[in-house]
Coordinates of C-alpha atoms and ligand atoms in Angstrom, one line a residue:
Chain A
M26 CA 98.0 3.3 65.5
T27 CA 100.9 4.4 67.7
L28 CA 101.0 4.0 71.5
S29 CA 101.1 7.8 72.0
G30 CA 97.9 8.2 70.1
L31 CA 95.9 6.3 72.7
K32 CA 93.6 8.0 75.2
T33 CA 94.9 8.3 78.8
W34 CA 92.6 5.6 80.2
H35 CA 93.4 3.3 77.4
R36 CA 97.0 3.7 78.2
V37 CA 96.4 3.0 81.9
A38 CA 94.4 -0.1 81.0
L39 CA 97.1 -1.3 78.7
S40 CA 99.9 -0.9 81.2
L41 CA 97.7 -2.6 83.8
C42 CA 97.3 -5.6 81.5
V43 CA 101.1 -5.7 80.9
G44 CA 101.6 -5.6 84.6
L45 CA 99.1 -8.4 85.3
A46 CA 100.7 -10.5 82.5
L47 CA 104.1 -10.0 83.9
W48 CA 102.9 -11.0 87.4
H49 CA 101.2 -14.1 86.0
G50 CA 104.3 -14.9 84.0
V51 CA 106.6 -14.7 87.1
V52 CA 104.2 -17.0 89.1
V53 CA 104.1 -19.6 86.3
V54 CA 107.8 -19.5 85.3
F55 CA 109.2 -19.7 88.8
D56 CA 106.4 -21.9 90.0
L57 CA 105.9 -19.8 93.1
P58 CA 103.8 -21.2 95.9
K59 CA 100.7 -19.1 96.7
F60 CA 101.9 -18.2 100.1
I61 CA 104.8 -16.3 98.5
L62 CA 103.2 -14.7 95.5
P63 CA 99.6 -15.6 94.6
A64 CA 98.6 -15.4 91.0
P65 CA 96.5 -12.5 89.9
Q66 CA 93.3 -14.5 89.3
L67 CA 93.5 -15.8 92.9
V68 CA 93.8 -12.3 94.2
A69 CA 90.9 -11.3 92.1
E70 CA 88.8 -14.2 93.4
T71 CA 89.7 -13.3 97.0
L72 CA 88.9 -9.6 96.3
W73 CA 85.4 -10.7 95.3
K74 CA 84.8 -13.4 97.9
S75 CA 86.0 -11.1 100.8
R76 CA 84.4 -7.9 99.5
A77 CA 82.4 -7.4 102.6
L78 CA 85.4 -7.8 104.9
L79 CA 87.5 -5.6 102.7
A80 CA 84.9 -2.9 102.5
E81 CA 84.4 -2.9 106.3
H82 CA 88.1 -2.2 106.8
A83 CA 88.5 0.1 103.8
V84 CA 85.8 2.4 105.1
I85 CA 87.9 2.9 108.3
T86 CA 91.1 3.7 106.5
I87 CA 89.4 6.0 104.0
F88 CA 87.9 7.9 106.9
E89 CA 91.2 8.3 108.6
V90 CA 93.0 9.4 105.4
I91 CA 90.3 12.0 104.5
A92 CA 90.1 13.4 108.0
G93 CA 93.9 13.5 108.2
L94 CA 94.1 15.2 104.8
V95 CA 91.5 17.8 105.6
L96 CA 92.9 18.6 109.0
G97 CA 96.5 18.5 107.8
A98 CA 95.8 20.8 104.8
T99 CA 93.9 23.2 107.0
I100 CA 96.4 23.4 109.9
G101 CA 99.4 23.4 107.5
G102 CA 97.8 26.2 105.4
L103 CA 97.1 28.3 108.5
T104 CA 100.6 27.7 109.9
A105 CA 102.1 28.8 106.6
I106 CA 100.0 32.0 106.6
W107 CA 101.0 32.6 110.2
L108 CA 104.7 32.1 109.5
A109 CA 104.6 34.3 106.5
S110 CA 102.8 37.2 108.2
S111 CA 104.9 37.4 111.3
K112 CA 108.7 37.9 111.3
T113 CA 108.8 36.7 115.0
A114 CA 106.9 33.5 114.1
E115 CA 109.2 32.9 111.2
V116 CA 112.4 33.4 113.2
L117 CA 111.2 31.3 116.2
V118 CA 109.0 28.6 114.8
R119 CA 110.4 27.9 111.4
P120 CA 113.7 26.4 112.6
L121 CA 111.7 24.3 114.9
L122 CA 109.6 23.0 112.1
V123 CA 112.6 22.2 109.9
F124 CA 114.3 20.5 112.9
S125 CA 111.2 18.4 113.5
Q126 CA 111.7 17.0 110.0
T127 CA 114.9 15.2 111.2
I128 CA 112.7 12.9 113.2
P129 CA 111.2 10.3 110.9
V130 CA 107.5 10.6 111.4
F131 CA 107.2 6.8 111.5
A132 CA 109.2 6.8 114.7
L133 CA 106.4 8.8 116.3
A134 CA 103.7 6.2 115.5
P135 CA 104.1 4.2 118.8
L136 CA 104.0 7.4 120.8
L137 CA 100.8 8.5 119.1
T138 CA 99.2 5.2 119.8
L139 CA 100.3 5.5 123.4
W140 CA 98.9 9.1 123.7
L141 CA 95.8 8.8 121.5
G142 CA 94.9 5.2 121.9
Y143 CA 94.2 2.4 119.4
G144 CA 91.2 4.1 117.8
L145 CA 90.9 6.3 114.8
L146 CA 92.5 9.3 116.5
S147 CA 96.1 8.1 116.4
K148 CA 95.8 7.2 112.7
I149 CA 94.3 10.6 111.8
A150 CA 97.1 12.2 113.8
M151 CA 99.7 10.2 111.9
A152 CA 98.2 11.1 108.5
L153 CA 98.1 14.7 109.6
L154 CA 101.7 14.8 110.8
I155 CA 103.0 13.2 107.7
I156 CA 101.4 15.8 105.3
F157 CA 101.7 18.8 107.6
F158 CA 105.2 19.7 106.6
P159 CA 104.9 19.3 102.8
V160 CA 101.8 21.4 102.8
T161 CA 103.2 24.1 105.2
S162 CA 106.6 24.4 103.4
A163 CA 105.1 24.4 99.8
F164 CA 102.6 27.1 100.8
F165 CA 105.0 29.1 102.9
D166 CA 107.7 29.2 100.1
A167 CA 105.1 30.5 97.7
L168 CA 103.8 33.1 100.3
V169 CA 107.2 34.7 100.7
R170 CA 107.8 34.8 97.0
T171 CA 105.1 37.3 96.1
P172 CA 106.4 39.4 93.1
S173 CA 107.7 42.6 94.7
G174 CA 105.9 44.8 92.1
W175 CA 102.5 43.7 93.4
L176 CA 103.5 44.3 97.0
G177 CA 104.8 47.8 96.0
L178 CA 101.6 48.7 94.2
A179 CA 99.5 47.5 97.2
Q180 CA 101.7 49.6 99.6
V181 CA 101.3 52.7 97.5
M182 CA 97.5 52.1 97.4
G183 CA 97.5 52.1 101.2
A184 CA 96.6 48.5 101.8
S185 CA 96.9 47.1 105.4
K186 CA 99.3 44.2 105.9
W187 CA 96.4 41.8 106.4
Q188 CA 94.6 42.9 103.2
I189 CA 97.8 42.5 101.3
M190 CA 98.0 39.0 102.7
R191 CA 94.4 38.2 102.0
Q192 CA 94.0 39.7 98.6
I193 CA 97.4 39.4 97.1
R194 CA 99.9 37.1 98.8
I195 CA 97.4 34.2 99.4
P196 CA 95.9 34.2 96.0
A197 CA 99.3 34.5 94.4
A198 CA 100.5 31.5 96.5
L199 CA 97.7 29.2 95.7
P200 CA 99.7 27.2 93.1
G201 CA 102.2 26.5 95.8
F202 CA 99.4 25.3 98.1
A203 CA 98.1 23.1 95.4
S204 CA 101.4 21.4 94.8
G205 CA 101.6 20.7 98.6
L206 CA 98.1 19.3 98.5
R207 CA 99.0 17.0 95.6
L208 CA 101.9 15.6 97.6
A209 CA 99.7 15.3 100.7
A210 CA 97.2 13.1 98.8
V211 CA 99.9 10.6 98.2
Y212 CA 101.4 10.8 101.7
A213 CA 98.2 10.7 103.8
P214 CA 97.4 7.0 103.1
I215 CA 101.0 6.1 104.0
G216 CA 100.5 7.8 107.4
A217 CA 97.2 6.1 108.1
I218 CA 98.6 2.6 107.2
I219 CA 101.6 3.0 109.4
G220 CA 99.4 4.1 112.2
E221 CA 97.4 0.9 111.7
W222 CA 100.4 -1.3 111.6
V223 CA 101.6 0.0 115.0
G224 CA 98.3 -0.7 116.8
A225 CA 94.8 -1.1 115.5
S226 CA 91.8 -3.4 115.4
K227 CA 90.4 -2.1 112.2
G228 CA 91.5 -0.7 108.8
L229 CA 93.3 -2.0 105.7
G230 CA 96.7 -1.8 107.4
Y231 CA 95.4 -4.0 110.3
L232 CA 93.9 -6.4 107.8
M233 CA 97.1 -6.8 105.9
L234 CA 99.0 -7.6 109.1
L235 CA 96.3 -10.1 110.1
A236 CA 96.3 -11.8 106.7
N237 CA 100.1 -11.9 106.8
G238 CA 100.1 -13.5 110.2
R239 CA 97.7 -16.2 109.0
A240 CA 99.6 -16.8 105.8
K241 CA 96.6 -15.5 103.8
I242 CA 98.8 -13.8 101.3
D243 CA 96.0 -13.6 98.7
L244 CA 93.9 -11.5 101.2
M245 CA 96.9 -9.3 101.9
F246 CA 97.3 -8.6 98.2
A247 CA 93.6 -8.0 97.9
A248 CA 93.8 -5.3 100.7
L249 CA 96.8 -3.8 98.9
V250 CA 94.9 -3.6 95.6
V251 CA 92.0 -1.8 97.4
L252 CA 94.5 0.6 99.0
A253 CA 96.2 1.3 95.7
F254 CA 92.9 1.9 94.0
F255 CA 91.7 4.3 96.7
T256 CA 95.0 6.2 96.7
L257 CA 94.8 6.6 93.0
L258 CA 91.2 7.9 93.3
L259 CA 92.1 10.3 96.0
H260 CA 95.0 11.7 94.0
T261 CA 92.8 12.2 91.0
C262 CA 90.1 14.0 93.1
V263 CA 92.6 16.2 94.8
D264 CA 94.2 17.0 91.4
R265 CA 90.8 18.0 90.0
F266 CA 90.2 20.2 93.0
C267 CA 93.6 21.9 92.6
V268 CA 92.9 22.5 88.9
K269 CA 89.6 24.1 89.8
I270 CA 90.9 26.5 92.5
L271 CA 93.8 27.4 90.2
N272 CA 91.4 28.1 87.3
Q273 CA 89.4 30.5 89.5
H274 CA 92.7 32.2 90.5
R275 CA 94.6 32.1 87.2
Chain B
M9 CA 91.2 65.3 95.4
T10 CA 93.3 67.4 97.7
T11 CA 95.5 70.3 96.4
P12 CA 98.4 68.7 94.6
P13 CA 101.8 69.5 96.1
G14 CA 105.0 70.0 94.1
L15 CA 107.7 67.4 94.4
F16 CA 111.5 67.7 94.7
L17 CA 114.4 65.3 94.7
R18 CA 118.0 66.4 95.3
G19 CA 120.9 64.0 95.6
S20 CA 122.6 61.0 94.0
A21 CA 121.9 57.3 93.9
R22 CA 124.2 54.3 94.1
I23 CA 123.6 50.6 93.6
D24 CA 126.1 48.8 95.9
A25 CA 129.1 50.9 95.3
K26 CA 128.3 51.8 91.7
P27 CA 127.1 55.3 91.1
L28 CA 123.7 55.3 89.2
F29 CA 123.0 59.0 88.8
G30 CA 123.6 62.3 90.2
P31 CA 123.9 64.5 91.9
V32 CA 120.7 65.7 90.3
D33 CA 118.1 68.4 91.2
V34 CA 114.6 67.4 90.2
T35 CA 111.7 69.8 90.8
L36 CA 108.2 68.9 89.8
P37 CA 105.9 72.0 89.9
A38 CA 102.6 71.5 91.6
G39 CA 99.7 70.7 89.3
R40 CA 101.9 70.4 86.2
W41 CA 102.9 67.6 84.0
T42 CA 106.7 66.7 84.0
C43 CA 108.2 64.3 81.5
L44 CA 111.4 62.6 82.4
L45 CA 113.1 61.5 79.3
G46 CA 116.2 59.3 78.9
P47 CA 117.8 56.2 77.5
S48 CA 117.2 52.8 79.2
G49 CA 119.1 52.1 82.3
V50 CA 120.0 55.6 83.4
G51 CA 117.8 55.5 86.5
K52 CA 114.4 57.1 85.4
S53 CA 112.4 54.3 87.1
T54 CA 114.6 54.6 90.2
I55 CA 113.7 58.3 90.6
L56 CA 110.0 57.5 90.2
K57 CA 110.3 54.6 92.7
L58 CA 112.1 56.9 95.2
F59 CA 109.0 59.1 95.3
A60 CA 106.8 56.1 95.8
D61 CA 109.1 54.8 98.6
L62 CA 109.8 51.6 96.6
A63 CA 113.4 51.9 95.6
T64 CA 114.8 48.9 97.3
G65 CA 118.4 47.9 96.6
V66 CA 119.3 51.6 95.8
S67 CA 121.1 53.8 98.3
F68 CA 120.1 57.4 97.9
D69 CA 122.1 60.3 99.3
G70 CA 120.0 63.4 99.6
T71 CA 116.5 64.5 100.2
F72 CA 113.2 64.2 98.4
G73 CA 109.6 64.9 99.3
S74 CA 106.7 67.3 98.7
S75 CA 106.8 71.1 98.6
D76 CA 104.2 71.3 101.3
G77 CA 106.3 69.2 103.7
A78 CA 103.5 66.7 104.4
P79 CA 104.2 63.0 103.7
L80 CA 103.5 61.7 100.2
A81 CA 102.0 58.4 101.5
G82 CA 98.3 58.2 100.5
R83 CA 98.6 61.0 97.9
I84 CA 100.2 59.0 95.1
A85 CA 98.9 56.9 92.3
L86 CA 101.5 54.7 90.7
M87 CA 101.6 53.1 87.3
A88 CA 104.7 51.0 87.2
Q89 CA 106.6 49.9 84.2
E90 CA 105.0 46.5 84.3
D91 CA 101.2 46.3 84.2
L92 CA 101.0 44.4 87.6
L93 CA 97.5 43.1 86.9
M94 CA 96.2 40.4 89.2
P95 CA 95.6 37.3 87.1
W96 CA 92.9 36.0 89.4
L97 CA 90.7 39.2 89.1
D98 CA 88.7 40.2 86.1
L99 CA 89.2 43.6 84.6
R100 CA 86.6 45.5 86.6
Q101 CA 88.1 44.0 89.9
N102 CA 91.6 44.9 88.7
V103 CA 90.6 48.5 88.0
S104 CA 89.0 48.8 91.5
L105 CA 92.0 47.1 93.2
G106 CA 92.9 50.1 95.3
A107 CA 89.4 50.4 96.8
R108 CA 89.3 46.7 97.4
L109 CA 92.6 46.7 99.2
R110 CA 91.5 49.7 101.4
R111 CA 88.1 48.0 102.0
E112 CA 86.4 51.0 100.5
R113 CA 83.3 50.9 98.3
P114 CA 84.5 52.2 94.9
P115 CA 82.4 55.0 93.4
S116 CA 79.7 53.1 91.5
D117 CA 80.2 52.4 87.8
L118 CA 83.5 54.4 87.8
A119 CA 85.5 51.3 86.9
E120 CA 83.1 50.5 84.0
T121 CA 83.3 54.1 82.8
L122 CA 87.1 54.1 82.9
L123 CA 87.3 50.8 81.1
A124 CA 85.0 52.2 78.5
E125 CA 87.2 55.2 78.1
V126 CA 90.3 53.1 77.5
G127 CA 88.3 51.1 75.0
L128 CA 87.8 47.8 76.8
T129 CA 84.1 47.7 77.5
E130 CA 83.6 44.4 75.7
H131 CA 86.4 42.7 77.7
I132 CA 85.1 43.8 81.1
R133 CA 84.4 40.3 82.3
K134 CA 87.7 38.8 81.1
H135 CA 90.8 38.0 83.0
P136 CA 94.2 39.6 82.2
A137 CA 95.5 36.4 80.6
E138 CA 93.0 36.8 77.8
L139 CA 94.3 40.3 76.8
S140 CA 97.1 41.5 74.6
G141 CA 100.0 43.5 76.0
G142 CA 98.5 46.8 74.8
Q143 CA 95.1 46.0 76.3
R144 CA 96.7 45.0 79.6
Q145 CA 98.6 48.3 79.7
R146 CA 95.3 50.2 79.2
V147 CA 93.8 48.3 82.2
A148 CA 96.7 49.5 84.3
L149 CA 96.1 53.0 83.1
A150 CA 92.4 52.8 84.1
R151 CA 93.4 51.4 87.5
T152 CA 95.8 54.4 88.0
L153 CA 93.1 56.9 86.9
M154 CA 90.7 55.2 89.3
E155 CA 92.9 56.1 92.3
D156 CA 92.1 59.8 91.8
R157 CA 95.3 61.0 93.6
P158 CA 96.9 64.5 93.5
V159 CA 100.3 63.1 92.6
V160 CA 100.6 60.6 89.7
L161 CA 103.7 58.7 88.8
L162 CA 103.6 57.1 85.3
D163 CA 106.4 54.8 84.2
E164 CA 106.4 54.4 80.4
P165 CA 102.6 54.2 80.5
F166 CA 102.0 54.0 76.8
S167 CA 105.0 51.9 75.7
A168 CA 103.0 48.8 74.7
L169 CA 100.4 50.7 72.6
D170 CA 100.1 51.0 68.8
A171 CA 100.5 54.6 67.4
R172 CA 96.8 55.4 67.2
T173 CA 95.9 54.0 70.6
R174 CA 98.9 55.7 72.1
A175 CA 97.8 59.1 70.9
D176 CA 94.3 58.5 72.2
M177 CA 95.5 57.4 75.6
Q178 CA 97.8 60.4 75.8
D179 CA 94.8 62.6 75.2
L180 CA 92.8 60.8 77.8
A181 CA 95.5 60.9 80.4
A182 CA 96.1 64.6 79.8
D183 CA 92.4 65.3 80.3
K184 CA 91.9 63.1 83.4
L185 CA 95.1 64.2 85.1
A186 CA 94.8 67.9 84.4
G187 CA 95.7 70.0 87.5
R188 CA 97.6 67.1 89.2
T189 CA 101.3 66.8 89.7
V190 CA 102.4 64.2 87.2
L191 CA 105.8 62.6 86.7
H192 CA 105.8 60.8 83.4
V193 CA 108.8 58.6 82.6
T194 CA 109.3 57.9 78.9
H195 CA 111.9 57.3 76.3
D196 CA 109.8 58.7 73.5
P197 CA 110.8 62.3 72.5
G198 CA 107.5 62.8 70.6
E199 CA 105.5 61.8 73.6
A200 CA 107.4 64.2 75.9
A201 CA 106.9 67.0 73.3
R202 CA 103.2 66.5 73.3
L203 CA 102.6 66.2 77.1
G204 CA 105.3 67.9 79.1
H205 CA 104.7 71.3 80.8
Q206 CA 108.3 70.6 81.8
I207 CA 110.7 68.3 80.2
L208 CA 113.8 66.8 81.9
V209 CA 116.4 64.7 80.1
L210 CA 118.4 62.3 82.3
T211 CA 121.6 61.0 80.7
E212 CA 124.5 59.0 82.2
T213 CA 126.2 62.3 83.1
Q214 CA 123.6 64.9 83.9
L215 CA 120.0 66.1 84.2
I216 CA 119.1 68.7 81.6
K217 CA 116.0 70.9 81.7
V218 CA 114.8 71.4 78.1
P219 CA 112.6 74.5 77.6
A220 CA 109.0 73.4 76.7
P221 CA 106.3 75.5 74.9
H222 CA 103.8 77.2 77.1
S223 CA 100.9 75.9 75.1
A224 CA 98.2 73.7 76.7
I225 CA 98.6 69.9 76.7
P226 CA 98.0 67.6 74.9
R227 CA 99.6 69.5 72.1
P228 CA 98.6 68.5 68.6
V229 CA 101.1 65.9 67.1
D230 CA 101.5 67.9 63.9
S231 CA 102.1 71.3 65.3
A232 CA 105.4 72.9 64.4
E233 CA 106.4 73.5 68.1
V234 CA 105.9 69.8 68.9
L235 CA 107.8 68.6 65.8
D236 CA 110.6 71.0 66.5
L237 CA 110.8 70.1 70.2
Q238 CA 110.8 66.4 69.3
A239 CA 113.8 66.9 67.1
R240 CA 115.6 68.9 69.7
L241 CA 115.0 66.3 72.3
L242 CA 116.2 63.5 70.1
N243 CA 119.4 65.5 69.4
Q244 CA 119.9 66.1 73.1
L245 CA 119.6 62.4 73.8
R246 CA 122.0 61.5 71.0
Q247 CA 124.5 64.1 72.1
D248 CA 125.1 62.7 75.5
S249 CA 125.8 59.1 74.6
Ligands
ADP317 N1 117.1 46.8 93.0 C1 118.1 46.9 92.1 N2 119.2 46.1 92.3 C2 120.2 46.2 91.4 N3 120.2 46.9 90.3 C3 119.1 47.7 90.1 C4 118.0 47.7 90.9 N4 117.1 48.6 90.5 C5 117.7 49.1 89.3 N5 118.9 48.6 89.1 C6 119.8 49.0 88.0 O1 119.8 50.4 88.0 C7 119.8 50.9 86.6 C8 118.7 51.9 86.4 O2 117.5 51.2 86.5 P1 116.1 52.0 86.1 O3 115.9 53.1 87.1 O4 115.1 50.9 86.1 O5 116.4 52.5 84.7 P2 115.4 53.1 83.6 O6 114.1 53.2 84.2 O7 116.0 54.5 83.3 O8 115.5 52.3 82.4 C9 119.8 49.7 85.7 O9 121.1 49.4 85.2 C10 119.3 48.5 86.6 O10 119.9 47.3 86.3
MG318 MG1 112.4 52.1 83.7

């Protein structure tokens, strides 16, 4: 049987095994101490032993990411519609948005912590900020690219500007919104983790820093594994959601 | 439906600095079917789009409008050269698009009736992606008939249909649009000979009015006058190239 004949999840499992084998090989061959790179089985052990601790912190991070994602997608989507429906908004606000992208969002993390405190809010804001631009610009670009034939037809039929937006431009732009959303699913966890690094008392990012400080590298890796798993899961769910809305609007 | 006005267009068109056509003098008599015939690229669609106020990228020197002087907006149904179906709507929703966009309640069952008349009853719940090119074009025709407007602009409305369906749809359109002012763009001399109360031939150099029979439309495909007119139109088209 050839490799390409395998089912998707078989292939994922296979590449995971290869990765783990390589990891193990590196640890053995270079005789790395466990405070530099713990072997995979040690990480697995820690993952099991500290499951309660990991779960407690993971719940916080997951909440921040999902809240940030929902808020960011909503606000980003509404902003795109607003920019696409008003020439004034586009002329005045769009350059501002583009300019704001020259500031690395990470640089805002300390400010957000200062303004919004050490709690969940500053992390949600961070996740929101990091996905806001990809969602807005992907959706906006699609909204201003409505095929002109459709617009002409709607105009001849006597549709109002808002009905054209609601019934033609938005549905026609949903693929653009979906691609923004797929990016957002990957970015949102990054935002939340950075937020936690800058100042938090809970969450996987906080746990990683804590473990690092106490030279518990195995715990740090275990937190990383949980985070990677969650990000993958989130990406898959968002992808399914996108396929579903695109099917309804094919 | 309000009383259909006549339409006129006098002037010439350019794209950037390049002349497209003209000067031409197009007059569409009220309540009559005019066929505009010509080779591809001479500007037939442009003339049609000018009436619909959709000719972007074209500069037009001259005047056009309706014989009663009132604006044309709201009195036109347009069937563009592309079918322009919305892929996210099913056939019934596509056919009632105009009413949906105006937030009106479409006359009950009219969409179903029209879809049946264009032969698509069994596909009514499908989406455009599940249809052939010819079927899609018939949905666009049904959507245009649904609009029930006094002025109807048809841009190559039967171009994707097989010979039998095309003849059927010509009959249907002639029946449904009787008494309206119709501008029908086509490059098929046989079609113009069947349907035109008036036939205009646009070539690179001029606009020619070809005398059409006074008989009622749609004319039978095998009548001598239709065959004769078809031959004359083809000769006319070939002369001017
Ligand atoms: N918006 C536009 N911008 C540039 N060129 C155009 C535009 N619209 C039409 N044209 C050109 O004008 C010519 C006539 O177009 P059209 O009216 O569609 O021709 P027809 O319908 O007779 O085939 C074509 O050569 C086409 O390329
Ligand atoms: Mg054309």
